[in-house]
C-alpha positions in Angstrom: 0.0 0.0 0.0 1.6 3.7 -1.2 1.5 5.8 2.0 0.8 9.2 -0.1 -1.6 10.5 -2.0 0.2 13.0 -4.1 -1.3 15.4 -7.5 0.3 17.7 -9.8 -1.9 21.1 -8.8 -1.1 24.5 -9.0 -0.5 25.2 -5.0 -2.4 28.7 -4.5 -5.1 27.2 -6.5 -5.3 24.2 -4.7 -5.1 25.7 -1.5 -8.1 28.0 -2.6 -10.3 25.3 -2.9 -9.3 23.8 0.1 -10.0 26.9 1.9 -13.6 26.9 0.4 -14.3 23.6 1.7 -13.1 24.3 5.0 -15.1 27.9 5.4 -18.2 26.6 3.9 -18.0 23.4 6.2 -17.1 25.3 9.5 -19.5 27.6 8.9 -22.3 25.4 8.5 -21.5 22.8 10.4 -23.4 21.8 14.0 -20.0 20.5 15.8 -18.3 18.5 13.4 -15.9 18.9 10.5 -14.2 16.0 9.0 -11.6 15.9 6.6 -10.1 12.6 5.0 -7.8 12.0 1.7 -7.7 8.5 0.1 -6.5 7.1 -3.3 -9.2 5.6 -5.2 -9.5 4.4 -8.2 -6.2 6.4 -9.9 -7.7 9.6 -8.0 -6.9 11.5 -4.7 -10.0 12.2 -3.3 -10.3 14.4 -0.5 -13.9 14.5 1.6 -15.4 17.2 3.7 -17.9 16.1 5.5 -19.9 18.7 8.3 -23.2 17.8 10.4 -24.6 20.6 9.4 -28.6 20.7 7.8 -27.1 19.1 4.8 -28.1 20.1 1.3 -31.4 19.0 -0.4 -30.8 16.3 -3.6 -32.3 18.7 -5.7 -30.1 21.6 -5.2 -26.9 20.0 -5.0 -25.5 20.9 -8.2 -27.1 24.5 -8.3 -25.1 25.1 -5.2 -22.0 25.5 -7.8 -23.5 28.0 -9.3 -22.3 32.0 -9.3 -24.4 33.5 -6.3 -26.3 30.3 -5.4 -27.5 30.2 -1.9 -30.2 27.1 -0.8 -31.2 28.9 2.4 -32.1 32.1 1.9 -33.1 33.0 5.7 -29.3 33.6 6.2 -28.1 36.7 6.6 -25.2 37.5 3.4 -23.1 38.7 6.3 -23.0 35.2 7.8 -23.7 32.9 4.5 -20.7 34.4 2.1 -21.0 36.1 -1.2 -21.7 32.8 -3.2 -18.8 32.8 -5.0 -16.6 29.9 -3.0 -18.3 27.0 -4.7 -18.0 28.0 -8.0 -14.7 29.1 -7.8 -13.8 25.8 -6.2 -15.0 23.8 -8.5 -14.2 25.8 -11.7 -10.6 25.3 -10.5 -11.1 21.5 -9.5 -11.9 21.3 -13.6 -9.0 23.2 -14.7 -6.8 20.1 -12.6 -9.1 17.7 -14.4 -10.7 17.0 -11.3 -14.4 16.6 -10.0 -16.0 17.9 -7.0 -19.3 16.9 -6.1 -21.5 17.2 -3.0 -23.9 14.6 -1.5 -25.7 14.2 1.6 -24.9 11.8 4.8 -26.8 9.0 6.5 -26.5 11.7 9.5 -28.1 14.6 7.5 -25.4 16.4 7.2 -23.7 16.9 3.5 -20.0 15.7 2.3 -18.1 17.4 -0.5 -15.9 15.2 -2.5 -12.8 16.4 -4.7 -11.0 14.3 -6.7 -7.9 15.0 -8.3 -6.1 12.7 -10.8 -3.0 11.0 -9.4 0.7 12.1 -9.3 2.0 9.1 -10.9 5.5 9.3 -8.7 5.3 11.1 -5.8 8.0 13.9 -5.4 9.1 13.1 -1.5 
């Protein structure tokens, strides 16, 4: 088993993303945030998971889009400027990557990333 999960990614970028992840999931999350990074399937995939209210099925691809926002009760000041998701994943693409959202058995909603594999890992 290969200890590391390694990706050719433009650093700042990356690091954007992952900073997306993390607000958006500390900021709607109850008490949990989890962060875990696999190799699957010739892909790093790195999940975000929070226990937050979760996402509904049907909105969970509109929430990529520029300015989306599911819950509208929440105040801009609090809920971001709708941008973070969409820049996230528009990056994700340009590292021919994916990054999906889905829901958890706990209600709560898990964003996956998935990056395609450094095939030699610079240690």
């Amino acid at each position: 088993m290969d200890p590391y999960v390694t990706v050719d990614a433009v650093e700042d970028q990356i690091g954007r993303v992952l900073s997306n992840l993390l607000d958006n999931a500390h900021r709607h999350a109850e008490r949990l945030v989890l962060v875990q990074v696999r190799r699957e399937a010739g892909a790093a995939e790195l999940t975000v998971t929070n226990d937050g209210r979760g996402v509904p099925e049907a909105d969970r691809d509109r929430i990529f889009d520029l300015f989306a926002r599911v819950d509208t009760s929440r105040s801009r000041d609090l809920g971001g400027t709708g941008l973070g998701l969409t820049i996230a994943r528009e990056i994700t693409q340009a590292h021919h990557g994916t990054l999906t959202v889905e829901g958890t058995p706990a209600g709560g909603v898990r964003f996956v990333l998935r990056l395609p594999v450094n095939a030699e890992p610079d240690l």
